[in-house]
């Protein structure tokens, strides 16, 4: 028997105690002064109406019905004075006297009330929204007071990866990197300095790359590092993965007034 | 450190944290005593209330957490229309109540009080992380024992288990006659 399905069909009673409790309340009597005969009658009637409606009845309800009938019969019949035989144990409900039943009902009632209290707390609590970024909008504040989000960062990483793959693909036909390095870096540092002086302002890294091939990117990067080491340029990056700006040392990083470029243009 | 700065820091920490933060933890971060942190939080709570903010600092599961005011719920719910998690069933509530008051408790003990089998309910409560298996009870069968989790406290907005109201004793009739 599927109890879950049963619970859905008859959501009112969470179990035989719940049903009994309801009946007692309806009768407007105190748990401790319930007439077993009466309550048994009502309980059975309820079970019967469930049967008529063709509702599945959970076994617990039937066990309770049997228990009630046994209690009732025990009260009607004179007690057999057979010592030691004991009462056969009701394994599931373990109710052997009206007192047992009252006790259990009382205990159940307390927890039912506690459950009611929790339900009220749940209702109140559902009205309070707690901060949750759901992993989407976590903003990291970097030291330079600029920011990026994880996801922005991830997108840029993807972009870098894509370009690397492309570059690597085109690089296949190009000579190996160590061969390029020697002669190319010096060429490239000269080219970078010339270009910076020409423009007289900070330039983004990508301005120094003509063909986006892997060796070219690497050589340009090494050249920039070399110039930095020689204290000829500054490299500026306002945020992680952000564009890299290249500035000549001793010049203004960004053109404040649109000034005429240096007089040494073209040489 | 100035008091004003301390207060700003506490507010900032509570803003950032998605989980309840213990006073001890805040104290650790800004090198204050626990009592000082508690005082600052109290100040902030009053300030929030006085200046008519949409937020308030709640005491939950042994810590502090920022949340929205309950009266804003009807509007805020529109933001989350599809995601509002279903309420717990009556069966789940009864089971939770028994576990909360009698923990650690075995399944048999719960079933004996409710008079109903509770396997499914326990499973779903475990899945929702409102209860956990604490271990096994010594004795025949070594049955599993259940207790509530910090999530249980958060779900119901409780500081700790002591906040549960005392079980109300019967209507004066006392024990068995």
Coordinates of C-alpha atoms in Angstrom, one line a residue, chain B:
Chain B
X1 CA 39.9 51.7 15.6
X2 CA 37.0 54.2 15.8
X3 CA 33.6 52.9 16.8
X4 CA 32.1 54.3 13.6
X5 CA 34.5 52.3 11.5
X6 CA 33.9 49.2 13.5
X7 CA 30.2 49.6 12.9
X8 CA 30.8 50.0 9.2
X9 CA 32.9 46.9 9.1
X10 CA 30.3 44.8 10.9
X11 CA 27.7 46.0 8.5
X12 CA 29.9 45.2 5.5
X13 CA 30.7 41.7 6.8
X14 CA 27.0 41.0 7.3
X15 CA 26.2 42.3 3.9
X16 CA 28.8 40.0 2.2
X17 CA 28.0 36.8 4.1
X18 CA 25.3 34.5 2.8
X19 CA 25.4 32.4 5.9
X20 CA 24.8 33.4 9.5
X21 CA 28.0 34.7 10.9
X22 CA 28.9 34.1 14.5
X23 CA 29.8 37.1 16.7
X24 CA 33.0 35.3 17.5
X25 CA 34.0 35.2 13.9
X26 CA 33.3 38.9 13.4
X27 CA 35.2 39.7 16.6
X28 CA 38.1 37.7 15.1
X29 CA 38.1 39.6 11.8
X30 CA 38.1 43.1 13.3
X31 CA 39.9 42.3 16.6
X32 CA 37.2 43.1 19.0
X33 CA 35.7 41.2 21.9
X34 CA 32.5 39.2 21.3
X35 CA 30.6 41.5 23.7
X36 CA 31.7 44.5 21.6
X37 CA 30.5 42.9 18.4
X38 CA 27.1 42.1 20.0
X39 CA 26.8 45.7 21.1
X40 CA 27.6 46.9 17.6
X41 CA 25.1 44.6 16.0
X42 CA 22.5 45.8 18.5
X43 CA 23.3 49.4 17.5
X44 CA 23.0 48.5 13.9
X45 CA 19.7 46.8 14.4
X46 CA 18.3 49.8 16.1
X47 CA 19.7 52.1 13.5
X48 CA 18.2 50.0 10.7
X49 CA 14.9 50.1 12.3
X50 CA 15.0 53.8 13.1
X51 CA 16.1 55.0 9.7
X52 CA 13.5 52.9 7.9
X53 CA 15.7 50.5 5.9
X54 CA 14.5 47.6 3.9
X55 CA 16.9 45.3 5.7
X56 CA 17.3 44.0 9.1
X57 CA 19.9 41.9 10.9
X58 CA 18.4 38.7 12.2
X59 CA 19.8 36.3 14.8
X60 CA 19.7 32.9 13.3
X61 CA 21.4 29.6 14.0
X62 CA 23.8 31.0 16.5
X63 CA 24.9 33.9 14.2
X64 CA 23.8 37.0 12.5
X65 CA 22.4 37.4 9.0
X66 CA 21.0 40.2 7.0
X67 CA 17.6 39.8 5.4
X68 CA 14.7 41.8 4.1
X69 CA 11.8 43.0 6.2
X70 CA 8.9 40.5 6.3
X71 CA 6.4 43.2 5.1
X72 CA 8.2 43.5 1.8
X73 CA 7.6 39.9 1.0
X74 CA 4.5 40.4 -1.3
X75 CA 6.6 42.5 -3.6
X76 CA 9.9 40.7 -3.4
X77 CA 8.2 37.4 -4.1
X78 CA 7.5 38.7 -7.7
X79 CA 11.3 38.5 -8.2
X80 CA 11.4 34.9 -7.4
X81 CA 8.0 33.7 -8.6
X82 CA 9.1 30.3 -9.9
X83 CA 11.6 29.4 -7.3
X84 CA 9.8 29.7 -4.0
X85 CA 10.3 26.3 -2.4
X86 CA 7.2 24.5 -1.3
X87 CA 6.2 24.5 2.4
X88 CA 6.8 21.4 4.5
X89 CA 3.9 19.0 4.7
X90 CA 2.1 18.4 8.0
X91 CA 3.7 15.0 8.3
X92 CA 7.1 16.6 7.9
X93 CA 6.3 19.2 10.5
X94 CA 5.1 16.6 13.0
X95 CA 8.2 14.5 12.4
X96 CA 10.5 17.5 12.7
X97 CA 8.8 18.6 15.9
X98 CA 9.4 15.2 17.5
X99 CA 13.1 15.2 16.4
X100 CA 13.6 18.8 17.5
X101 CA 12.4 18.1 21.0
X102 CA 13.5 14.5 21.5
X103 CA 16.8 14.4 19.7
X104 CA 18.7 12.3 19.3
X105 CA 15.8 10.0 18.5
X106 CA 15.3 6.8 16.6
X107 CA 12.8 6.2 13.8
X108 CA 10.9 3.7 16.0
X109 CA 10.5 6.4 18.7
X110 CA 9.1 8.9 16.2
X111 CA 6.8 6.3 14.7
X112 CA 5.5 5.3 18.0
X113 CA 4.6 8.9 18.8
X114 CA 3.0 9.6 15.4
X115 CA 1.4 6.2 15.1
X116 CA 2.5 6.2 11.5
X117 CA 5.5 4.9 9.5
X118 CA 8.0 7.7 8.8
X119 CA 10.6 6.4 6.4
X120 CA 9.6 8.6 3.5
X121 CA 9.2 11.7 5.6
X122 CA 12.7 11.1 7.2
X123 CA 14.2 10.7 3.7
X124 CA 12.8 13.9 2.4
X125 CA 13.8 15.8 5.6
X126 CA 17.3 14.4 5.2
X127 CA 17.4 15.5 1.6
X128 CA 16.4 19.0 2.6
X129 CA 19.2 18.9 5.2
X130 CA 16.8 19.8 8.0
X131 CA 17.8 16.7 9.9
X132 CA 20.9 14.5 9.9
X133 CA 21.9 11.0 11.1
X134 CA 23.9 11.5 14.2
X135 CA 25.0 7.9 14.5
X136 CA 23.6 4.7 16.0
X137 CA 22.0 4.0 19.3
X138 CA 23.7 1.4 21.4
X139 CA 21.4 -1.5 22.1
X140 CA 19.5 -4.1 20.1
X141 CA 19.6 -3.5 16.3
X142 CA 21.7 -0.4 16.8
X143 CA 19.1 1.8 15.1
X144 CA 20.1 5.1 13.5
X145 CA 19.5 8.2 15.5
X146 CA 18.4 11.5 14.1
X147 CA 18.9 15.1 15.1
X148 CA 18.3 18.5 13.6
X149 CA 20.8 20.6 11.7
X150 CA 21.9 24.2 11.6
X151 CA 19.7 24.5 8.5
X152 CA 16.7 23.5 10.6
X153 CA 17.4 26.6 12.7
X154 CA 17.9 28.8 9.7
X155 CA 14.7 27.5 8.1
X156 CA 12.6 28.4 11.1
X157 CA 14.7 31.5 11.9
X158 CA 15.7 30.2 15.3
X159 CA 18.7 31.4 17.3
X160 CA 19.1 28.0 18.9
X161 CA 17.1 25.0 20.0
X162 CA 16.3 26.8 23.3
X163 CA 14.1 29.1 21.4
X164 CA 11.6 26.3 20.8
X165 CA 8.7 26.8 23.2
X166 CA 8.4 24.4 26.1
X167 CA 6.0 21.5 25.3
X168 CA 2.7 22.3 26.8
X169 CA 1.7 19.7 29.4
X170 CA -1.8 18.2 29.4
X171 CA -4.9 19.9 30.6
X172 CA -4.2 19.5 34.3
X173 CA -5.0 15.8 34.4
X174 CA -1.4 14.9 34.9
X175 CA -0.2 11.3 34.8
X176 CA -2.3 8.1 34.6
X177 CA -5.2 8.3 37.1

